[in-house]
């Protein structure tokens, strides 16, 4: 069994996306936990740099996932077959569109994945910036902290939908 | 360090606290007292709790929301106007997505920067910001759903 270059890139893309989803819980709980009365002063100061590192790490992972997905893997996904070729197995988008059962994976799944995939890093970067801007003061900005948690949850939700469609499309028509 | 046995018994009101933020805070304070630890700070150090204007944070959040919205609008327009779809092909191999993602990034960064200038040292009410950002993000997400986007005339 051989792993092609394309499969390595697809695997890396999947790992990065999974990394973002796994990191979400830590960042979410981190934001939730930075509040007075629960966390002592020295704990806030110890937690905040870790939280910032986690947030910016998530943003970096989200950017990498989107860039690799769009500029490395997507061209392989959408490349058209040469004229006269009837076997679409090496041309995932055409393979999905050729079968009524998988047509929706492209028409809905991949279309969403292409665009929503770029919204995740934008939202995560905004969350990371705002958390960094407030720093330890975040413990006293309840509304802002809740807003950041909501945005992070939204980014997680979008990333999950994007990930599920990626898995489904990859299962039906793998890039190889 | 005082022994656990010497710590005062908890008051009934502390034990029967209802669940929620205050209950967690009460439980934390109670545990600390039982362990002989100093009370948890209920506020961060004086220098770090000085209020900062929320303007820069609001600019970042609205900028991100505008970036998401721009992506949705451009996606919709690129599907109804072939000249725009063609213009958005920044890289042939990637197609219009290359321009869509780049232009959404440009709108995001530039709107963030432009909003930061007037909001730098100002505080604004958060609720309208949440409403506007929520609306922009929701529209951006919906406009990139092809089945919804196709039904909207712009």
PDB file of C-alpha atoms in Angstrom, chain A:
ATOM      1  CA  UNK A   1       0.000   0.000   0.000  1.00  0.00           C
ATOM      2  CA  UNK A   2       1.310   3.403  -0.958  1.00  0.00           C
ATOM      3  CA  UNK A   3       0.390   6.830   0.254  1.00  0.00           C
ATOM      4  CA  UNK A   4       0.484   9.448  -2.463  1.00  0.00           C
ATOM      5  CA  UNK A   5       1.567  13.062  -1.994  1.00  0.00           C
ATOM      6  CA  UNK A   6      -2.029  14.126  -2.408  1.00  0.00           C
ATOM      7  CA  UNK A   7      -3.197  11.766   0.331  1.00  0.00           C
ATOM      8  CA  UNK A   8      -0.487  13.111   2.659  1.00  0.00           C
ATOM      9  CA  UNK A   9      -1.731  16.669   2.090  1.00  0.00           C
ATOM     10  CA  UNK A  10      -5.354  15.619   2.596  1.00  0.00           C
ATOM     11  CA  UNK A  11      -4.373  13.855   5.821  1.00  0.00           C
ATOM     12  CA  UNK A  12      -2.468  16.937   7.012  1.00  0.00           C
ATOM     13  CA  UNK A  13      -5.499  19.096   6.205  1.00  0.00           C
ATOM     14  CA  UNK A  14      -7.701  16.718   8.207  1.00  0.00           C
ATOM     15  CA  UNK A  15      -5.278  16.677  11.138  1.00  0.00           C
ATOM     16  CA  UNK A  16      -5.174  20.473  11.232  1.00  0.00           C
ATOM     17  CA  UNK A  17      -8.960  20.714  11.173  1.00  0.00           C
ATOM     18  CA  UNK A  18      -9.265  18.073  13.875  1.00  0.00           C
ATOM     19  CA  UNK A  19      -6.633  19.958  15.907  1.00  0.00           C
ATOM     20  CA  UNK A  20      -8.787  23.087  15.806  1.00  0.00           C
ATOM     21  CA  UNK A  21     -11.846  21.168  16.937  1.00  0.00           C
ATOM     22  CA  UNK A  22      -9.922  19.452  19.739  1.00  0.00           C
ATOM     23  CA  UNK A  23      -8.415  22.740  20.919  1.00  0.00           C
ATOM     24  CA  UNK A  24     -11.837  24.336  21.161  1.00  0.00           C
ATOM     25  CA  UNK A  25     -12.768  22.745  24.478  1.00  0.00           C
ATOM     26  CA  UNK A  26      -9.597  23.980  26.159  1.00  0.00           C
ATOM     27  CA  UNK A  27     -10.049  27.526  24.896  1.00  0.00           C
ATOM     28  CA  UNK A  28     -13.754  27.584  25.751  1.00  0.00           C
ATOM     29  CA  UNK A  29     -13.208  26.328  29.295  1.00  0.00           C
ATOM     30  CA  UNK A  30     -10.266  28.709  29.603  1.00  0.00           C
ATOM     31  CA  UNK A  31     -12.486  31.674  28.736  1.00  0.00           C
ATOM     32  CA  UNK A  32     -15.241  30.438  31.007  1.00  0.00           C
ATOM     33  CA  UNK A  33     -12.880  29.978  33.923  1.00  0.00           C
ATOM     34  CA  UNK A  34     -11.236  33.393  33.900  1.00  0.00           C
ATOM     35  CA  UNK A  35     -13.587  35.139  36.273  1.00  0.00           C
ATOM     36  CA  UNK A  36     -13.409  36.581  39.734  1.00  0.00           C
ATOM     37  CA  UNK A  37     -14.406  34.611  42.769  1.00  0.00           C
ATOM     38  CA  UNK A  38     -13.529  31.321  41.111  1.00  0.00           C
ATOM     39  CA  UNK A  39      -9.989  31.988  40.072  1.00  0.00           C
ATOM     40  CA  UNK A  40      -7.530  33.682  42.409  1.00  0.00           C
ATOM     41  CA  UNK A  41      -5.453  36.626  41.257  1.00  0.00           C
ATOM     42  CA  UNK A  42      -2.297  34.623  40.737  1.00  0.00           C
ATOM     43  CA  UNK A  43      -4.323  31.968  38.880  1.00  0.00           C
ATOM     44  CA  UNK A  44      -5.739  34.586  36.515  1.00  0.00           C
ATOM     45  CA  UNK A  45      -2.271  35.846  35.777  1.00  0.00           C
ATOM     46  CA  UNK A  46      -1.021  32.308  35.199  1.00  0.00           C
ATOM     47  CA  UNK A  47      -3.985  31.290  33.070  1.00  0.00           C
ATOM     48  CA  UNK A  48      -4.259  34.301  30.798  1.00  0.00           C
ATOM     49  CA  UNK A  49      -0.921  33.844  28.926  1.00  0.00           C
ATOM     50  CA  UNK A  50      -1.789  30.187  28.419  1.00  0.00           C
ATOM     51  CA  UNK A  51      -5.223  31.168  27.171  1.00  0.00           C
ATOM     52  CA  UNK A  52      -3.715  33.711  24.766  1.00  0.00           C
ATOM     53  CA  UNK A  53      -1.258  31.123  23.451  1.00  0.00           C
ATOM     54  CA  UNK A  54      -4.104  28.667  22.953  1.00  0.00           C
ATOM     55  CA  UNK A  55      -6.271  31.233  21.163  1.00  0.00           C
ATOM     56  CA  UNK A  56      -3.551  32.376  18.791  1.00  0.00           C
ATOM     57  CA  UNK A  57      -2.572  28.738  18.249  1.00  0.00           C
ATOM     58  CA  UNK A  58      -6.160  27.956  17.260  1.00  0.00           C
ATOM     59  CA  UNK A  59      -6.222  30.939  14.907  1.00  0.00           C
ATOM     60  CA  UNK A  60      -2.938  29.813  13.314  1.00  0.00           C
ATOM     61  CA  UNK A  61      -4.257  26.267  12.880  1.00  0.00           C
ATOM     62  CA  UNK A  62      -7.473  27.613  11.336  1.00  0.00           C
ATOM     63  CA  UNK A  63      -5.521  29.753   8.847  1.00  0.00           C
ATOM     64  CA  UNK A  64      -3.241  26.861   7.923  1.00  0.00           C
ATOM     65  CA  UNK A  65      -6.210  24.542   7.440  1.00  0.00           C
ATOM     66  CA  UNK A  66      -7.974  27.025   5.153  1.00  0.00           C
ATOM     67  CA  UNK A  67      -4.840  27.837   3.143  1.00  0.00           C
ATOM     68  CA  UNK A  68      -3.839  24.194   2.644  1.00  0.00           C
ATOM     69  CA  UNK A  69      -7.425  23.244   1.811  1.00  0.00           C
ATOM     70  CA  UNK A  70      -7.896  26.035  -0.730  1.00  0.00           C
ATOM     71  CA  UNK A  71      -4.510  26.380  -2.391  1.00  0.00           C
ATOM     72  CA  UNK A  72      -3.147  22.825  -2.207  1.00  0.00           C
ATOM     73  CA  UNK A  73      -6.048  20.365  -2.141  1.00  0.00           C
ATOM     74  CA  UNK A  74      -8.897  22.252  -3.816  1.00  0.00           C
ATOM     75  CA  UNK A  75      -7.157  22.465  -7.230  1.00  0.00           C
ATOM     76  CA  UNK A  76      -6.869  18.665  -7.232  1.00  0.00           C
ATOM     77  CA  UNK A  77     -10.512  18.370  -6.197  1.00  0.00           C
ATOM     78  CA  UNK A  78     -11.866  20.623  -8.958  1.00  0.00           C
ATOM     79  CA  UNK A  79      -9.517  19.694 -11.805  1.00  0.00           C
ATOM     80  CA  UNK A  80     -11.492  18.610 -14.887  1.00  0.00           C
ATOM     81  CA  UNK A  81     -10.887  15.291 -16.615  1.00  0.00           C
ATOM     82  CA  UNK A  82      -9.330  15.386 -20.079  1.00  0.00           C
ATOM     83  CA  UNK A  83     -11.836  15.239 -22.937  1.00  0.00           C
ATOM     84  CA  UNK A  84     -13.097  11.747 -23.631  1.00  0.00           C
ATOM     85  CA  UNK A  85     -12.339  10.353 -20.180  1.00  0.00           C
ATOM     86  CA  UNK A  86     -15.348   8.553 -18.764  1.00  0.00           C
ATOM     87  CA  UNK A  87     -13.775   7.338 -15.520  1.00  0.00           C
ATOM     88  CA  UNK A  88     -13.978  10.218 -13.043  1.00  0.00           C
ATOM     89  CA  UNK A  89     -12.259   8.436 -10.175  1.00  0.00           C
ATOM     90  CA  UNK A  90      -9.277  10.827 -10.265  1.00  0.00           C
ATOM     91  CA  UNK A  91     -11.508  13.908 -10.543  1.00  0.00           C
ATOM     92  CA  UNK A  92     -13.475  14.163  -7.293  1.00  0.00           C
ATOM     93  CA  UNK A  93     -15.818  17.052  -8.119  1.00  0.00           C
ATOM     94  CA  UNK A  94     -16.859  15.454 -11.396  1.00  0.00           C
ATOM     95  CA  UNK A  95     -17.239  12.098  -9.690  1.00  0.00           C
ATOM     96  CA  UNK A  96     -19.582  13.596  -7.079  1.00  0.00           C
ATOM     97  CA  UNK A  97     -21.631  15.424  -9.705  1.00  0.00           C
ATOM     98  CA  UNK A  98     -21.952  12.334 -11.898  1.00  0.00           C
ATOM     99  CA  UNK A  99     -23.949  10.434  -9.301  1.00  0.00           C
ATOM    100  CA  UNK A 100     -27.367  11.767  -8.142  1.00  0.00           C
ATOM    101  CA  UNK A 101     -26.722  10.247  -4.700  1.00  0.00           C
ATOM    102  CA  UNK A 102     -23.540  12.269  -4.175  1.00  0.00           C
ATOM    103  CA  UNK A 103     -24.396  15.381  -6.167  1.00  0.00           C
ATOM    104  CA  UNK A 104     -25.433  17.228  -3.002  1.00  0.00           C
ATOM    105  CA  UNK A 105     -22.006  16.622  -1.430  1.00  0.00           C
ATOM    106  CA  UNK A 106     -20.609  18.961  -4.041  1.00  0.00           C
ATOM    107  CA  UNK A 107     -23.540  21.329  -4.542  1.00  0.00           C
ATOM    108  CA  UNK A 108     -24.035  21.940  -0.839  1.00  0.00           C
ATOM    109  CA  UNK A 109     -21.197  20.329   1.101  1.00  0.00           C
ATOM    110  CA  UNK A 110     -18.202  21.490  -0.861  1.00  0.00           C
ATOM    111  CA  UNK A 111     -19.681  24.919  -1.638  1.00  0.00           C
ATOM    112  CA  UNK A 112     -20.174  25.486   2.088  1.00  0.00           C
ATOM    113  CA  UNK A 113     -16.789  24.024   2.905  1.00  0.00           C
ATOM    114  CA  UNK A 114     -15.030  26.329   0.458  1.00  0.00           C
ATOM    115  CA  UNK A 115     -16.525  29.493   1.946  1.00  0.00           C
ATOM    116  CA  UNK A 116     -17.234  28.664   5.575  1.00  0.00           C
ATOM    117  CA  UNK A 117     -13.712  27.305   5.903  1.00  0.00           C
ATOM    118  CA  UNK A 118     -12.426  30.884   5.548  1.00  0.00           C
ATOM    119  CA  UNK A 119     -14.844  32.292   8.104  1.00  0.00           C
ATOM    120  CA  UNK A 120     -13.413  30.137  10.898  1.00  0.00           C
ATOM    121  CA  UNK A 121      -9.927  31.754  10.952  1.00  0.00           C
ATOM    122  CA  UNK A 122     -11.416  35.249  10.639  1.00  0.00           C
ATOM    123  CA  UNK A 123     -13.683  34.730  13.648  1.00  0.00           C
ATOM    124  CA  UNK A 124     -11.009  32.934  15.686  1.00  0.00           C
ATOM    125  CA  UNK A 125      -8.442  35.665  15.033  1.00  0.00           C
ATOM    126  CA  UNK A 126     -10.931  38.300  16.200  1.00  0.00           C
ATOM    127  CA  UNK A 127     -11.557  36.307  19.393  1.00  0.00           C
ATOM    128  CA  UNK A 128      -7.798  35.906  19.989  1.00  0.00           C
ATOM    129  CA  UNK A 129      -7.201  39.619  19.437  1.00  0.00           C
ATOM    130  CA  UNK A 130      -9.960  40.725  21.808  1.00  0.00           C
ATOM    131  CA  UNK A 131      -8.842  38.254  24.499  1.00  0.00           C
ATOM    132  CA  UNK A 132      -5.287  39.554  24.155  1.00  0.00           C
ATOM    133  CA  UNK A 133      -6.453  43.163  24.239  1.00  0.00           C
ATOM    134  CA  UNK A 134      -8.200  42.672  27.573  1.00  0.00           C
ATOM    135  CA  UNK A 135      -5.676  40.263  29.087  1.00  0.00           C
ATOM    136  CA  UNK A 136      -6.299  39.687  32.832  1.00  0.00           C
ATOM    137  CA  UNK A 137      -9.006  42.378  32.713  1.00  0.00           C
ATOM    138  CA  UNK A 138     -11.130  39.842  30.890  1.00  0.00           C
ATOM    139  CA  UNK A 139     -11.976  38.466  34.338  1.00  0.00           C
ATOM    140  CA  UNK A 140     -14.024  41.626  34.920  1.00  0.00           C
ATOM    141  CA  UNK A 141     -15.565  41.919  31.471  1.00  0.00           C
ATOM    142  CA  UNK A 142     -18.343  39.404  31.831  1.00  0.00           C
ATOM    143  CA  UNK A 143     -20.326  40.511  28.785  1.00  0.00           C
ATOM    144  CA  UNK A 144     -17.260  40.587  26.564  1.00  0.00           C
ATOM    145  CA  UNK A 145     -16.141  37.191  27.822  1.00  0.00           C
ATOM    146  CA  UNK A 146     -19.562  35.742  27.086  1.00  0.00           C
ATOM    147  CA  UNK A 147     -19.493  37.313  23.632  1.00  0.00           C
ATOM    148  CA  UNK A 148     -16.076  35.770  22.942  1.00  0.00           C
ATOM    149  CA  UNK A 149     -17.317  32.399  24.143  1.00  0.00           C
ATOM    150  CA  UNK A 150     -20.298  32.719  21.801  1.00  0.00           C
ATOM    151  CA  UNK A 151     -18.086  33.599  18.834  1.00  0.00           C
ATOM    152  CA  UNK A 152     -15.694  30.767  19.630  1.00  0.00           C
ATOM    153  CA  UNK A 153     -18.645  28.391  19.840  1.00  0.00           C
ATOM    154  CA  UNK A 154     -19.859  29.662  16.477  1.00  0.00           C
ATOM    155  CA  UNK A 155     -16.406  29.149  14.928  1.00  0.00           C
ATOM    156  CA  UNK A 156     -16.377  25.643  16.376  1.00  0.00           C
ATOM    157  CA  UNK A 157     -19.835  24.928  14.966  1.00  0.00           C
ATOM    158  CA  UNK A 158     -18.835  26.167  11.511  1.00  0.00           C
ATOM    159  CA  UNK A 159     -15.601  24.166  11.646  1.00  0.00           C
ATOM    160  CA  UNK A 160     -17.560  21.054  12.634  1.00  0.00           C
ATOM    161  CA  UNK A 161     -19.975  21.400   9.703  1.00  0.00           C
ATOM    162  CA  UNK A 162     -17.041  22.032   7.353  1.00  0.00           C
ATOM    163  CA  UNK A 163     -15.234  19.007   8.770  1.00  0.00           C
ATOM    164  CA  UNK A 164     -18.221  16.703   8.413  1.00  0.00           C
ATOM    165  CA  UNK A 165     -18.741  17.719   4.786  1.00  0.00           C
ATOM    166  CA  UNK A 166     -15.031  17.230   4.174  1.00  0.00           C
ATOM    167  CA  UNK A 167     -15.171  13.716   5.546  1.00  0.00           C
ATOM    168  CA  UNK A 168     -18.307  12.847   3.551  1.00  0.00           C
ATOM    169  CA  UNK A 169     -16.941  14.243   0.291  1.00  0.00           C
ATOM    170  CA  UNK A 170     -13.589  12.575   0.881  1.00  0.00           C
ATOM    171  CA  UNK A 171     -15.294   9.253   1.548  1.00  0.00           C
ATOM    172  CA  UNK A 172     -17.419   9.461  -1.615  1.00  0.00           C
ATOM    173  CA  UNK A 173     -14.741  10.909  -3.889  1.00  0.00           C
ATOM    174  CA  UNK A 174     -11.264  10.911  -2.348  1.00  0.00           C
ATOM    175  CA  UNK A 175      -8.512  13.159  -3.614  1.00  0.00           C
ATOM    176  CA  UNK A 176      -5.803  10.702  -4.526  1.00  0.00           C
TER     177      UNK A 176
END
